Short mmCIF file of C-alpha atoms and ligand atoms in Angstrom, two decimals:
data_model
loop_
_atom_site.label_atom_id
_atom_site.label_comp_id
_atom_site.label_asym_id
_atom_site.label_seq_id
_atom_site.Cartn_x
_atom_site.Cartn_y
_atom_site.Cartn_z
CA UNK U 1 0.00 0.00 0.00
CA UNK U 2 2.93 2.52 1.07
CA UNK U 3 4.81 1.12 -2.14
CA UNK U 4 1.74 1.69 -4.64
CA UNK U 5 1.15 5.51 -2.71
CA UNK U 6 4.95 6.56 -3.24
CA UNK U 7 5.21 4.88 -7.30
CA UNK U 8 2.30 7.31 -7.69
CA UNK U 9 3.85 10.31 -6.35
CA UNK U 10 6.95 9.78 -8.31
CA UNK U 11 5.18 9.08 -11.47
CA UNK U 12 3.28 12.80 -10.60
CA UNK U 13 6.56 14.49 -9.84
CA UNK U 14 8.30 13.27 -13.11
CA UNK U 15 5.40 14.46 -15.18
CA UNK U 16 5.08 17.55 -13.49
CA UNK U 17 9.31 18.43 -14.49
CA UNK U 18 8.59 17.11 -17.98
CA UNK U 19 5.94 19.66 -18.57
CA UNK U 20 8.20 22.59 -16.94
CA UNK U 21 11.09 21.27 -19.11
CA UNK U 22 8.70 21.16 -22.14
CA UNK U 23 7.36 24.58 -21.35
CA UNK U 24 10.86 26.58 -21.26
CA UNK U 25 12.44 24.85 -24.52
CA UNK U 26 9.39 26.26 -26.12
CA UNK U 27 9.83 29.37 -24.84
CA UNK U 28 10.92 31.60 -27.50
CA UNK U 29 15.11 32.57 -26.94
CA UNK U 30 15.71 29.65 -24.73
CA UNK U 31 16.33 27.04 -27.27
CA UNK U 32 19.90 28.06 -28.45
CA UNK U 33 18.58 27.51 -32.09
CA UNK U 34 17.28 30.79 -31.57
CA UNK U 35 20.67 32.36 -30.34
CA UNK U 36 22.75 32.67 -33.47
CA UNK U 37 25.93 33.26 -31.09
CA UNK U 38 25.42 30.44 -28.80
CA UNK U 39 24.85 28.31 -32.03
CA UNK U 40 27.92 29.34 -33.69
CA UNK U 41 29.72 27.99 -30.65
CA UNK U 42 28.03 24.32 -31.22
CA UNK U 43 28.84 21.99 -34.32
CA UNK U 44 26.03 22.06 -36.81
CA UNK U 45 23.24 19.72 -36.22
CA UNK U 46 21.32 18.86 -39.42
CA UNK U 47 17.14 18.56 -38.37
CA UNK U 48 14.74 19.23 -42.00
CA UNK U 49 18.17 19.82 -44.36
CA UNK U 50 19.09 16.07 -44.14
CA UNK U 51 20.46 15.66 -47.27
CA UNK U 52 18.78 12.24 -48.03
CA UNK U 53 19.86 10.62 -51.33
CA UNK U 54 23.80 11.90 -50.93
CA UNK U 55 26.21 8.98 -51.36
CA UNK U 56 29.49 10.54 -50.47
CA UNK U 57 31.49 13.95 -49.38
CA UNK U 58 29.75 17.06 -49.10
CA UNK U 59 31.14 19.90 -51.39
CA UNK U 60 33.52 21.55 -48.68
CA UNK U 61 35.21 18.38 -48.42
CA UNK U 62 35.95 17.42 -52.11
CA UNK U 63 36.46 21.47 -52.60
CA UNK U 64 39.34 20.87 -50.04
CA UNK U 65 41.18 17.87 -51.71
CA UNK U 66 40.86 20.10 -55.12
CA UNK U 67 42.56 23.17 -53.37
CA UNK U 68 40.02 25.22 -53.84
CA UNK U 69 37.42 26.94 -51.80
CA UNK U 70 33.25 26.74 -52.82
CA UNK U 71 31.40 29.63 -50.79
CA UNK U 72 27.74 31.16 -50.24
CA UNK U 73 26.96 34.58 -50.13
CA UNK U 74 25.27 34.72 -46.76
CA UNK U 75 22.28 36.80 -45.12
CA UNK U 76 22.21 37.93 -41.49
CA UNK U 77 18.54 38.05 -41.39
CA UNK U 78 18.70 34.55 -43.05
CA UNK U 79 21.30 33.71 -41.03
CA UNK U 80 19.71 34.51 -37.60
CA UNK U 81 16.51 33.66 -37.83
CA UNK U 82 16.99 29.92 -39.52
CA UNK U 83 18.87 26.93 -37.86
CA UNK U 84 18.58 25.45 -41.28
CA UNK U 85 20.13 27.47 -43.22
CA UNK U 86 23.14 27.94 -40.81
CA UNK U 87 23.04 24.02 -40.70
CA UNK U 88 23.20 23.61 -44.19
CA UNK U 89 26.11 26.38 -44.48
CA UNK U 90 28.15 25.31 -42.42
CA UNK U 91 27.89 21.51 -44.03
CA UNK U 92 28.76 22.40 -47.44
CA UNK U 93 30.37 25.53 -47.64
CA UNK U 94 34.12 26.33 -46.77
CA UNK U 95 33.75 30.28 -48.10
CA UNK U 96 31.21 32.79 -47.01
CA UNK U 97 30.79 36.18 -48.40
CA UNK U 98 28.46 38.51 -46.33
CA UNK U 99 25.80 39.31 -48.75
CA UNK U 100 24.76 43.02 -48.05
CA UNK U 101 26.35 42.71 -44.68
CA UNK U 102 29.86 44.68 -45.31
CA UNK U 103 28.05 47.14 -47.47
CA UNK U 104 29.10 51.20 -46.73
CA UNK U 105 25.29 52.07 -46.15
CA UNK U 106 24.85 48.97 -43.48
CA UNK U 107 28.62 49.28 -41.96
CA UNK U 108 28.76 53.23 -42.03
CA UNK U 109 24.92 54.39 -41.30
CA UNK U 110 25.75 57.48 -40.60
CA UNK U 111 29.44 59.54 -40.32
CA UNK U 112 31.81 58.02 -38.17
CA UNK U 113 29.10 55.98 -37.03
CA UNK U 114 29.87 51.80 -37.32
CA UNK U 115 27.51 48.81 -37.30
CA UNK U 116 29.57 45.61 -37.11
CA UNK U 117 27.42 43.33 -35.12
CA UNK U 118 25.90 42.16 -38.27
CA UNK U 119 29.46 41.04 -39.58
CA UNK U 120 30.95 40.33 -36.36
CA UNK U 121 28.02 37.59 -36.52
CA UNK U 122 28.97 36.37 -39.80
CA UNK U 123 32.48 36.72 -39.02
CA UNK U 124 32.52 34.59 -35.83
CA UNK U 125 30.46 32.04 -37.59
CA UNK U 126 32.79 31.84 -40.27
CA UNK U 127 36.18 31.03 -38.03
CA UNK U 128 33.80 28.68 -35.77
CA UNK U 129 33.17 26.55 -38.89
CA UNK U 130 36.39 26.27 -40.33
CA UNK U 131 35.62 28.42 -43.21
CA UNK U 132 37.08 31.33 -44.96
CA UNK U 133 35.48 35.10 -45.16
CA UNK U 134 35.62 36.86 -48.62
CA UNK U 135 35.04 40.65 -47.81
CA UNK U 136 32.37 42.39 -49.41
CA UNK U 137 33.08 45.16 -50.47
CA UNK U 138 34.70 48.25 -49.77
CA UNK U 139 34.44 50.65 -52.76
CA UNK U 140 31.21 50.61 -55.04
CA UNK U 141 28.56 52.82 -56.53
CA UNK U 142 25.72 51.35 -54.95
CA UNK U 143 24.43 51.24 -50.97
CA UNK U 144 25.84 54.19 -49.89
CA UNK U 145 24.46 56.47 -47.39
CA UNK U 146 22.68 59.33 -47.84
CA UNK U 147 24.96 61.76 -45.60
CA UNK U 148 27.58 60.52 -48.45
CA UNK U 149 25.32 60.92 -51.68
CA UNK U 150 24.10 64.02 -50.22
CA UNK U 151 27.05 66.22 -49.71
CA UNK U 152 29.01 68.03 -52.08
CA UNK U 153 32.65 66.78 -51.03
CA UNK U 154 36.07 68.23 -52.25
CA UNK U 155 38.25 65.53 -53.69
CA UNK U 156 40.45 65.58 -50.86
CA UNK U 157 37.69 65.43 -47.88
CA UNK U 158 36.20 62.48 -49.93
CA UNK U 159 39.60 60.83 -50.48
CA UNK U 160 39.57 61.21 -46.12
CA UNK U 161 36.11 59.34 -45.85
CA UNK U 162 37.08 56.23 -48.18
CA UNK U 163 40.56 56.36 -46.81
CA UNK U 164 38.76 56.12 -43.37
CA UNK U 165 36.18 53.81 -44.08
CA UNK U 166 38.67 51.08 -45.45
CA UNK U 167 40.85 51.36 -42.50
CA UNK U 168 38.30 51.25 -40.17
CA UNK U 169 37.15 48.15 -41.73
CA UNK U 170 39.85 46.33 -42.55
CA UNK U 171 41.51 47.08 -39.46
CA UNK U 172 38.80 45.45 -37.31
CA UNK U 173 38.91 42.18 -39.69
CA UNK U 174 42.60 41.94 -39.42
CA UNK U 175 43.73 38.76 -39.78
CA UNK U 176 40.18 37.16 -39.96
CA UNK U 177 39.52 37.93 -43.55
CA UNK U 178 41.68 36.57 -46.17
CA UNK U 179 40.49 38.65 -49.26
CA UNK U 180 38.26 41.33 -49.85
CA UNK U 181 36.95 43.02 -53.10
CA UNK U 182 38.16 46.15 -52.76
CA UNK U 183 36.32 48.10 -55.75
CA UNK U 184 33.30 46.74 -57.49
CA UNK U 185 31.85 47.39 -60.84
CA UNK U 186 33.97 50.28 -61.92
CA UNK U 187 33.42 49.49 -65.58
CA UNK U 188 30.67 49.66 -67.42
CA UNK U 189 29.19 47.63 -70.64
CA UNK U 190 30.91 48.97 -73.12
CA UNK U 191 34.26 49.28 -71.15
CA UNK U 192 33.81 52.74 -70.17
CA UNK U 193 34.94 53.94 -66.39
CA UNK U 194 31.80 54.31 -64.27
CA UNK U 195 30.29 57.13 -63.28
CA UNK U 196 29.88 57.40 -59.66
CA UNK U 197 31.12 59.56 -56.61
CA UNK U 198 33.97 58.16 -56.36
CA UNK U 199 34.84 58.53 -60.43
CA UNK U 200 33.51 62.03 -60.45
CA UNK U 201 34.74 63.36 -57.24
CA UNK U 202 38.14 61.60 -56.67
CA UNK U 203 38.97 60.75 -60.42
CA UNK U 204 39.89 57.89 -61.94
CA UNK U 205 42.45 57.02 -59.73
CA UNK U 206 40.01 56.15 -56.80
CA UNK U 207 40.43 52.68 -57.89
CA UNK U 208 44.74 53.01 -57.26
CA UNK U 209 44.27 54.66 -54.17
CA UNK U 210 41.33 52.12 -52.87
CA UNK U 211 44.06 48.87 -53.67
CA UNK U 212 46.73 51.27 -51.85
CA UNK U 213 45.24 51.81 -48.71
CA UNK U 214 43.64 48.43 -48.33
CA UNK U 215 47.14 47.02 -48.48
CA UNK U 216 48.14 49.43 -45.67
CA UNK U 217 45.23 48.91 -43.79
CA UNK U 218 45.69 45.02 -44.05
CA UNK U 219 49.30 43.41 -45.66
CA UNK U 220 48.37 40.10 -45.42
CA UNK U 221 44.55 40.19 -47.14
CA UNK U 222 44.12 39.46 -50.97
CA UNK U 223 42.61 42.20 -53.15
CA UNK U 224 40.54 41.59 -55.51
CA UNK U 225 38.93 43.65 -58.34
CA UNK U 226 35.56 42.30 -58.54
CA UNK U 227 32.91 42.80 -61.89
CA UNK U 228 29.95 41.17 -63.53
CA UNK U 229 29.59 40.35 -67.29
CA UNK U 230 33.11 40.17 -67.89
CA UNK U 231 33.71 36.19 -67.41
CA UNK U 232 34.51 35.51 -70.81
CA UNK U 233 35.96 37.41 -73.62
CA UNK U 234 34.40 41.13 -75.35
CA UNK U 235 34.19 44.99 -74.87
CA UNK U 236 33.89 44.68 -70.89
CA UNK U 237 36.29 41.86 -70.27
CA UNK U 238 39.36 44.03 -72.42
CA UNK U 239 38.77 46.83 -70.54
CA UNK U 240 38.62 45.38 -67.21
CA UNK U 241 41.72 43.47 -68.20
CA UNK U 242 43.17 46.53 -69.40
CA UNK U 243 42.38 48.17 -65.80
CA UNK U 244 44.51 45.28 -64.23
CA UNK U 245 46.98 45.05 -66.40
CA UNK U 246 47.91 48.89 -65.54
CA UNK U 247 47.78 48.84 -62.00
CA UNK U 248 49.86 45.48 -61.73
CA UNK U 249 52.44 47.72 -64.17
CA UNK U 250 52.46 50.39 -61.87
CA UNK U 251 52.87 48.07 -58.57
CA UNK U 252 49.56 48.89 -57.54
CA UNK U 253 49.00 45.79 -54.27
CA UNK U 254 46.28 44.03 -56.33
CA UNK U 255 45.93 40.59 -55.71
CA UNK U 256 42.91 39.47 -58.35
CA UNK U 257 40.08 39.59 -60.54
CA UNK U 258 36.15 38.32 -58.88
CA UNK U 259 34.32 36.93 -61.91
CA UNK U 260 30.66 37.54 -60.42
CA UNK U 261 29.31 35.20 -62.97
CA UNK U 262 25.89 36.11 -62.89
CA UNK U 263 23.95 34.06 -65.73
CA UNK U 264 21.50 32.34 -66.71
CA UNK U 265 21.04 29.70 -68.65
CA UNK U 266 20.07 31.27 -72.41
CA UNK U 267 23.47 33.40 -72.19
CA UNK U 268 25.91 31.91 -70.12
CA UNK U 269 29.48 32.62 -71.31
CA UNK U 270 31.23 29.91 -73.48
CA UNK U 271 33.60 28.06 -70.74
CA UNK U 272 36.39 28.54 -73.76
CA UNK U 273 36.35 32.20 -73.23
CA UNK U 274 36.21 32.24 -69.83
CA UNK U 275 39.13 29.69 -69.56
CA UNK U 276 40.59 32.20 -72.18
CA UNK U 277 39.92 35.17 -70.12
CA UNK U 278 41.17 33.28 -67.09
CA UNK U 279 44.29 32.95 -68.66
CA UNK U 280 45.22 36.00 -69.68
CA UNK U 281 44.11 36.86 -66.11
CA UNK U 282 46.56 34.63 -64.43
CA UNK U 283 49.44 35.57 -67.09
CA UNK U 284 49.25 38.94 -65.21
CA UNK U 285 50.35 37.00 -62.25
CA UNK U 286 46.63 37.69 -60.96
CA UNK U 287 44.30 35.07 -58.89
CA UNK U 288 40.64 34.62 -60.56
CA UNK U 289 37.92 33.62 -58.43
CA UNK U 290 34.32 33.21 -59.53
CA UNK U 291 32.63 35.15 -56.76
CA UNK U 292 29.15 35.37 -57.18
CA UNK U 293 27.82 32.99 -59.25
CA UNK U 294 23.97 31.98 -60.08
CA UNK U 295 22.29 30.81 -62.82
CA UNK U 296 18.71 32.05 -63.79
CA UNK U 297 15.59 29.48 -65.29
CA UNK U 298 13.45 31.99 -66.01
CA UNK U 299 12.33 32.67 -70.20
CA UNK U 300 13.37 29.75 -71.40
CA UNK U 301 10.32 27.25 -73.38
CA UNK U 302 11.67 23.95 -71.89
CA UNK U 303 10.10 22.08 -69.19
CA UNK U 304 11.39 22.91 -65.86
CA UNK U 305 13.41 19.87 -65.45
CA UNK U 306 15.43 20.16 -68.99
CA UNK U 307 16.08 23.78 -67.72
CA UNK U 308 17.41 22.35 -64.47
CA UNK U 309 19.63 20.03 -66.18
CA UNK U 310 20.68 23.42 -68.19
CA UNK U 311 21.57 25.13 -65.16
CA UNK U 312 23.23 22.11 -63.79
CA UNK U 313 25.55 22.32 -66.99
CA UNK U 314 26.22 25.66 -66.37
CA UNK U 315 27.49 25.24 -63.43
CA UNK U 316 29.87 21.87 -64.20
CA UNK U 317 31.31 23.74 -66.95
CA UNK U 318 32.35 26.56 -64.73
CA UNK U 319 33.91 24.46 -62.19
CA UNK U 320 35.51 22.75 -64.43
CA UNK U 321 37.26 25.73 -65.96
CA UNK U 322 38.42 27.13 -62.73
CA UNK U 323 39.63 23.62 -61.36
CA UNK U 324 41.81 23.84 -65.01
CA UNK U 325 42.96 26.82 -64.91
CA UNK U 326 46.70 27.70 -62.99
CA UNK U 327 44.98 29.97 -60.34
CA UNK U 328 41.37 29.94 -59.90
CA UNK U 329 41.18 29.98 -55.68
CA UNK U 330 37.30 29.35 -55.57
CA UNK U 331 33.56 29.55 -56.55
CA UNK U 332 31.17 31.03 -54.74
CA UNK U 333 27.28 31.42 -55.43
CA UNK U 334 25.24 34.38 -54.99
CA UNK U 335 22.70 32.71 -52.03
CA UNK U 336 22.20 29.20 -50.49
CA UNK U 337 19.04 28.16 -51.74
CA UNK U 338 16.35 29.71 -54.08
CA UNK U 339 14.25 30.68 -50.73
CA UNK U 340 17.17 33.32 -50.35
CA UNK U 341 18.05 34.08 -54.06
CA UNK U 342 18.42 37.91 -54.53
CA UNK U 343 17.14 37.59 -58.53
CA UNK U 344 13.23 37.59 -57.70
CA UNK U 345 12.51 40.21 -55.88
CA UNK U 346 15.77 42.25 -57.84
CA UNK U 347 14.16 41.57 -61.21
CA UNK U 348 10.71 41.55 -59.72
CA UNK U 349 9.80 37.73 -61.48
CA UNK U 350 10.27 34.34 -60.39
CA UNK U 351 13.21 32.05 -60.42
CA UNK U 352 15.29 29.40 -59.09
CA UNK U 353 19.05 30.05 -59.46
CA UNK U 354 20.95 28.42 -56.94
CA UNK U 355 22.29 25.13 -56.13
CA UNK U 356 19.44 23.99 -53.50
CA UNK U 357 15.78 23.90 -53.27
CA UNK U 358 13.28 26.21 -51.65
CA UNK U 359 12.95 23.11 -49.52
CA UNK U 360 16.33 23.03 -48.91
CA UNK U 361 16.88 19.92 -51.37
CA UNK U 362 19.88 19.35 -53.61
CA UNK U 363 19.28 20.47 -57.09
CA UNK U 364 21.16 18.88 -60.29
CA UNK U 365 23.15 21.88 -60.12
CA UNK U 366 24.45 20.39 -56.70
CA UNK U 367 25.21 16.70 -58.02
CA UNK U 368 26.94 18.58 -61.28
CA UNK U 369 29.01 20.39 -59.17
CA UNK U 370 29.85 17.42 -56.79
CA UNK U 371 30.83 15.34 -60.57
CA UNK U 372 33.18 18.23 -61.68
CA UNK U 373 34.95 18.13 -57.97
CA UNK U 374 34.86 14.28 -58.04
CA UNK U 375 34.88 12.85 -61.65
C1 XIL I 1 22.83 42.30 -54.11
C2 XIL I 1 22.21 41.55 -52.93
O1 XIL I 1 22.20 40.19 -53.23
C3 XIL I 1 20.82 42.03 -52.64
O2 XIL I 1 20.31 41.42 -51.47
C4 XIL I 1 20.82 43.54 -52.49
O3 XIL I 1 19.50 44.01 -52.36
C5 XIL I 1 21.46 44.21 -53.72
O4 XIL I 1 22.77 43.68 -53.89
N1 XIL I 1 26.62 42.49 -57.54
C6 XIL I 1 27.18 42.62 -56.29
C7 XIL I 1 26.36 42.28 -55.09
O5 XIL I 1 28.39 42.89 -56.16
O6 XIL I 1 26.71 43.05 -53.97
C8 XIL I 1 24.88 42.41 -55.37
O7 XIL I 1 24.17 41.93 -54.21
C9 XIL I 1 24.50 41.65 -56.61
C10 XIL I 1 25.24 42.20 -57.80
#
């Protein structure tokens, strides 16, 4: 009778703790899944992103025995708000580029005013993981605030604020950041020199002084001059190679040339000329490294599965050409997954670019990529 009274009580008292313990990890912030620091100190647990029908290495690891490095432009809202997607980063990427993170307007809100915690995040994620950060960016015409737009600057107070801003930025990523693209779409279609504050206000030599101070500000960090639509060979690829070309001439500290490499699949460069324009690249003595790659679907009349299988080619072929070429350090694409793909809501239609699912699934484009690293 005493037995049967004090199994009952026990049974009530282990109940009661399961429902407390129940009750707190569903209390929103508790679980550390919703603490993006206190997850970036734990090894990544994989929950809905298993990958299911995956026979061997993820991409990091076959990336690795190649030499090379395969990133994802990365998020923070992404990034903090979904386990999964930090899961699946941290599984198959050894690269990550801060998407919009490292931009002047979200670094440098206002003047002399910094907002790091965003890239300190990405940052400490980054070196927790094993993988390497690409910088993004220091010098462009876009994303810049309005107490910079807005003012009518001498060339020498504006030559103070960039000077400023990279050394303040590099400075703090000392160390932790092994390249960064430095300037950013300084040429236009035709091959022309941008206009844009920094053009206009500083002259042409902005782009010198940008690749002079970054070397300063950090001695060990590569620097890259980074561009879009100049992969393979034409009007924008000669001039951007004739940019280059002059500052390594001069001794100007630049390291390489980013290929973004954003395509899609009706007019993706022939992977001749952009082994050819690689070449010439890396006969300058400079690094190449495709660094924001995607691949749109959208406007073509095939079904959506031969347009996968497009895509998927796409992306082999450029692989390929970087893993043949003398010194091509990496690919990175633009975005994880087509749930976080800048293109729709940048071109206002759908699409699905990227090398996963909305549901987080391995596309062709995946497996392709895994054939080029393992054939
Ligand atoms: C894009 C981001 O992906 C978007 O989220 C943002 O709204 C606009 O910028 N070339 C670049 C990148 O160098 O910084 C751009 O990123 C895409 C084109």
């Amino acid at each position: 009778m005493k037995i049967t009274k004090h199994v009952k009580w026990s049974i009530w008292f282990v109940l009661g703790v399961g429902v407390v313990v129940t009750l707190l990890l569903l209390k929103p912030g508790v679980s550390p899944l919703n603490n993006s620091r206190e997850f970036s100190r734990q090894a990544p647990a994989l929950s809905a992103v298993e990958l299911t029908d995956r026979s061997g290495l993820p991409l990091r690891d076959l990336a690795q025995r190649q030499g090379i490095r395969i990133g994802a432009a990365v998020r923070a809202d992404f990034y903090t708000d979904d386990a999964d997607y930090r899961s699946l980063l941290a599984q198959e990427f050894n690269s990550l580029t801060p998407e919009n993170a490292m931009k002047f307007a979200r670094l440098h809100p206002e003047p002399g005013t910094y907002h790091f915690s965003d890239a300190d995040d990405l940052v400490n994620f980054a070196s927790d993981h094993q993988m390497q950060v690409h910088g993004h960016v220091l010098v462009w015409h876009r994303n810049l605030p309005d107490w910079l737009t807005e003012e009518d600057w001498s060339r020498q107070a504006l030559e103070q604020i960039l000077k400023q801003h990279i050394f303040t930025v590099m400075g703090r990523y000392r160390g932790q950041i092994a390249a960064w693209d430095v300037v950013n779409e300084a040429v236009e279609r035709r091959g022309q020199l941008r206009k844009s504050i920094w053009s206009e206000t500083i002259g042409p030599d902005y782009i010198e002084l940008a690749f002079r101070w970054a070397h300063e500000a950090d001695p060990d960090a590569q620097l890259f001059y980074n561009d879009y639509r100049g992969e393979g060979l034409g009007r924008k690829s000669d001039a951007i190679y004739a940019l280059v070309q002059d500052l390594v001439q001069r001794d100007v500290p630049i390291s390489g040339v980013g290929l973004q490499m954003h395509t899609s699949i009706q007019d993706a460069p022939k992977p001749e000329k952009v082994a050819a324009n690689i070449r010439r690249l890396n006969d300058l003595g400079l690094s190449v490294r495709i660094t924001e790659m995607d691949v749109q679907i959208y406007g073509d009349e095939r079904p959506e599965a031969e347009r996968l299988q497009a895509q998927a080619a796409v992306y082999r072929d450029t692989m390929a050409v970087c893993l043949a070429a003398t010194d091509c350090t990496g690919l990175t694409t633009w975005g994880i997954s087509d749930r976080h793909s800048w293109i729709p809501s940048f071109f206002d239609r759908p699409d699905a670019p990227l090398l996963f699912d909305e549901a987080y699934q391995p596309k062709p484009a995946y497996y392709a990529l895994i054939e080029a690293l393992d054939p």
